Short mmCIF file of C-alpha atoms in Angstrom, two decimals:
data_model
loop_
_atom_site.label_atom_id
_atom_site.label_comp_id
_atom_site.label_asym_id
_atom_site.label_seq_id
_atom_site.Cartn_x
_atom_site.Cartn_y
_atom_site.Cartn_z
CA ARG T 1 0.22 0.41 -0.40
CA ASP T 2 1.05 3.64 -0.80
CA ILE T 3 -0.84 5.40 2.00
CA ASP T 4 2.00 5.84 4.65
CA SER T 5 4.43 6.73 2.18
CA VAL T 6 1.99 9.57 0.61
CA LEU T 7 0.62 11.17 4.00
CA PRO T 8 4.05 13.26 4.70
CA LEU T 9 4.00 14.80 1.14
CA LEU T 10 0.10 15.54 1.31
CA GLN T 11 1.15 17.25 5.19
CA LYS T 12 3.86 18.97 3.65
CA ASN T 13 1.78 20.31 0.60
CA VAL T 14 -0.88 21.46 2.85
CA GLU T 15 1.72 23.38 5.17
CA GLY T 16 3.23 24.92 2.38
CA ASN T 17 -0.31 25.55 0.74
CA PHE T 18 -2.45 27.02 3.49
CA ALA T 19 -0.22 28.29 6.42
CA LYS T 20 -2.21 31.28 6.72
CA MET T 21 -5.22 29.80 7.06
CA GLU T 22 -7.07 29.96 10.50
CA ASN T 23 -8.31 26.44 9.94
CA PRO T 24 -6.32 24.63 7.17
CA PRO T 25 -7.01 21.01 5.89
CA ARG T 26 -5.75 18.38 7.81
CA VAL T 27 -4.06 15.13 6.50
CA ALA T 28 -5.13 11.74 7.93
CA LYS T 29 -4.99 8.67 6.75
CA LEU T 30 -8.22 6.84 5.28
CA ASP T 31 -7.99 3.11 4.16
CA TRP T 32 -10.86 2.35 2.07
CA THR T 33 -10.62 -1.35 2.91
CA THR T 34 -10.27 -0.48 7.01
CA PHE T 35 -12.39 3.20 6.82
CA GLU T 36 -14.43 1.95 10.05
CA GLN T 37 -11.30 1.88 12.22
CA ASP T 38 -9.68 4.72 10.10
CA LEU T 39 -12.40 7.15 10.92
CA ALA T 40 -12.49 5.70 14.57
CA ALA T 41 -8.96 6.94 15.26
CA ILE T 42 -9.63 10.05 13.27
CA SER T 43 -12.37 10.92 15.48
CA GLN T 44 -10.45 10.09 18.59
CA ALA T 45 -7.58 12.06 17.83
CA ALA T 46 -9.70 14.96 16.84
CA THR T 47 -10.78 14.89 20.76
CA GLY T 48 -9.87 18.20 22.25
CA ASP T 49 -9.56 19.64 19.21
CA THR T 50 -11.13 23.25 18.51
CA THR T 51 -12.24 22.06 15.09
CA PRO T 52 -12.62 18.11 15.08
CA LEU T 53 -12.07 15.93 12.17
CA ALA T 54 -14.76 13.91 12.07
CA ALA T 55 -17.04 12.37 9.11
CA PRO T 56 -19.86 13.24 7.64
CA PHE T 57 -17.96 15.56 5.41
CA ASP T 58 -19.80 18.43 3.85
CA VAL T 59 -16.85 18.25 0.90
CA VAL T 60 -14.95 15.70 0.02
CA LEU T 61 -12.14 15.86 -2.78
CA VAL T 62 -11.20 12.48 -4.43
CA THR T 63 -8.49 12.40 -7.17
CA ASP T 64 -7.17 9.91 -9.23
CA CYS T 65 -8.32 7.48 -7.42
CA ILE T 66 -9.27 4.40 -9.04
CA TYR T 67 -6.56 1.53 -10.30
CA GLN T 68 -7.73 -1.99 -8.96
CA GLU T 69 -10.90 -3.11 -9.53
CA GLY T 70 -11.08 -4.54 -6.25
CA LEU T 71 -10.98 -1.51 -4.74
CA VAL T 72 -14.16 0.04 -6.50
CA LYS T 73 -16.53 -1.15 -4.03
CA PRO T 74 -14.60 0.03 -0.75
CA LEU T 75 -14.36 3.49 -2.26
CA VAL T 76 -17.83 3.83 -3.11
CA ASP T 77 -18.81 2.04 0.60
CA THR T 78 -16.09 4.64 2.13
CA LEU T 79 -17.48 7.88 0.39
CA VAL T 80 -20.97 7.07 1.56
CA ALA T 81 -19.56 6.73 5.21
CA VAL T 82 -17.79 10.15 5.08
CA THR T 83 -20.55 11.65 3.48
CA GLN T 84 -24.27 12.71 4.51
CA PRO T 85 -27.69 13.72 2.52
CA GLY T 86 -26.58 16.99 1.11
CA SER T 87 -22.64 16.59 0.96
CA VAL T 88 -20.35 17.31 -2.15
CA VAL T 89 -17.93 14.73 -3.68
CA LEU T 90 -15.64 16.54 -6.30
CA LEU T 91 -13.82 13.79 -8.11
CA THR T 92 -11.50 13.86 -11.05
CA MET T 93 -10.23 11.06 -12.73
CA ARG T 94 -8.42 10.03 -16.35
CA ALA T 95 -10.53 7.35 -18.34
CA ARG T 96 -7.41 4.46 -17.68
CA PHE T 97 -9.83 1.50 -17.22
CA ARG T 98 -12.86 0.08 -18.41
CA PHE T 99 -14.18 -0.70 -14.64
CA GLN T 100 -14.27 3.11 -13.76
CA ALA T 101 -17.41 2.86 -15.85
CA ASP T 102 -18.67 0.45 -12.83
CA PHE T 103 -17.39 2.86 -10.21
CA LEU T 104 -19.42 5.82 -11.80
CA GLN T 105 -22.52 3.57 -12.17
CA MET T 106 -22.34 2.43 -8.33
CA LEU T 107 -22.05 5.81 -7.45
CA ARG T 108 -24.92 6.65 -9.20
CA VAL T 109 -27.05 4.94 -6.61
CA TRP T 110 -26.07 7.07 -3.74
CA PHE T 111 -24.92 10.43 -5.57
CA SER T 112 -26.52 12.60 -7.91
CA GLY T 113 -24.21 15.50 -10.35
CA MET T 114 -22.90 16.51 -13.11
CA PRO T 115 -19.75 16.43 -15.27
CA LEU T 116 -17.59 19.47 -14.74
CA HIS T 117 -16.06 21.23 -17.89
CA PRO T 118 -12.78 23.23 -16.44
CA GLU T 119 -11.64 26.55 -18.18
CA GLU T 120 -9.11 25.64 -20.75
CA SER T 121 -6.73 28.22 -17.92
CA HIS T 122 -7.39 25.49 -15.64
CA LEU T 123 -5.73 22.53 -18.00
CA GLU T 124 -2.96 24.54 -18.94
CA GLY T 125 0.51 22.70 -18.42
CA LEU T 126 -1.49 19.41 -18.42
CA THR T 127 -1.05 16.60 -21.10
CA GLN T 128 -3.62 14.48 -22.14
CA VAL T 129 -6.83 16.32 -20.95
CA GLU T 130 -8.92 14.80 -23.21
CA ASP T 131 -8.95 11.50 -21.23
CA LEU T 132 -9.52 13.96 -18.07
CA GLY T 133 -13.07 13.66 -16.28
CA ALA T 134 -14.20 15.72 -13.46
CA TRP T 135 -17.88 15.68 -11.51
CA ARG T 136 -19.67 17.34 -8.85
CA LEU T 137 -21.84 14.75 -6.94
CA LYS T 138 -24.31 15.68 -4.51
CA ARG T 139 -24.95 12.96 -1.49
CA ARG T 140 -28.57 11.43 -1.80
CA ALA T 141 -30.58 10.20 1.28
CA ASN T 142 -30.96 6.62 1.50
CA PRO T 143 -31.80 5.03 -1.95
CA ALA T 144 -33.75 2.22 -0.65
CA CYS T 145 -36.04 5.36 1.28
CA ASP T 146 -36.20 7.12 -2.34
CA THR T 147 -37.06 4.11 -3.92
CA LEU T 148 -39.93 3.74 -1.01
CA ALA T 149 -41.20 7.40 -1.57
CA LYS T 150 -41.13 7.23 -5.31
CA ALA T 151 -43.38 3.79 -5.21
CA GLY T 152 -45.78 5.44 -2.61
CA SER T 153 -46.18 8.59 -4.95
CA HIS T 154 -46.97 6.53 -7.74
CA ALA T 155 -49.41 4.55 -5.82
CA ALA T 156 -51.05 7.64 -4.34
CA ALA T 157 -51.23 9.01 -8.02
CA LEU T 158 -52.77 5.48 -9.39
CA GLU T 159 -55.14 5.57 -6.51
CA GLY T 160 -56.49 9.30 -7.48
CA SER T 161 -57.09 8.20 -10.86
#
């Protein structure tokens, strides 16, 4: 796993880019295959902090995230666990693997949204921009509840006719 080797670099980037902020972003381990334990550890570490770091989060940034088909479901499960209805997920990834379509399909169960179309100035210096995708997704309520609500309204409409 690359998580342990990436965290120090992420921390360095946060310190370099957000040093003047009163409440800068914080870096924490979140392995999609052990997210329950990692979220518990994050929550415990935040005890006594003036701005606790604990799920659910209002905004989650996910970039270049899918390289192994076996991690698609764990990532979706993690995103559901760290968000709540109304939370926003900003997602970017390059089209590299066929199973990325499965990932987007699985997200549609819990999230609605639309592709983003970045301005050309934001893509300056990047290579292969034609295979870069970006989405703004908003977390829905429990899809089972949505299905029941739709079925109930459909039944009520049928009774009224």
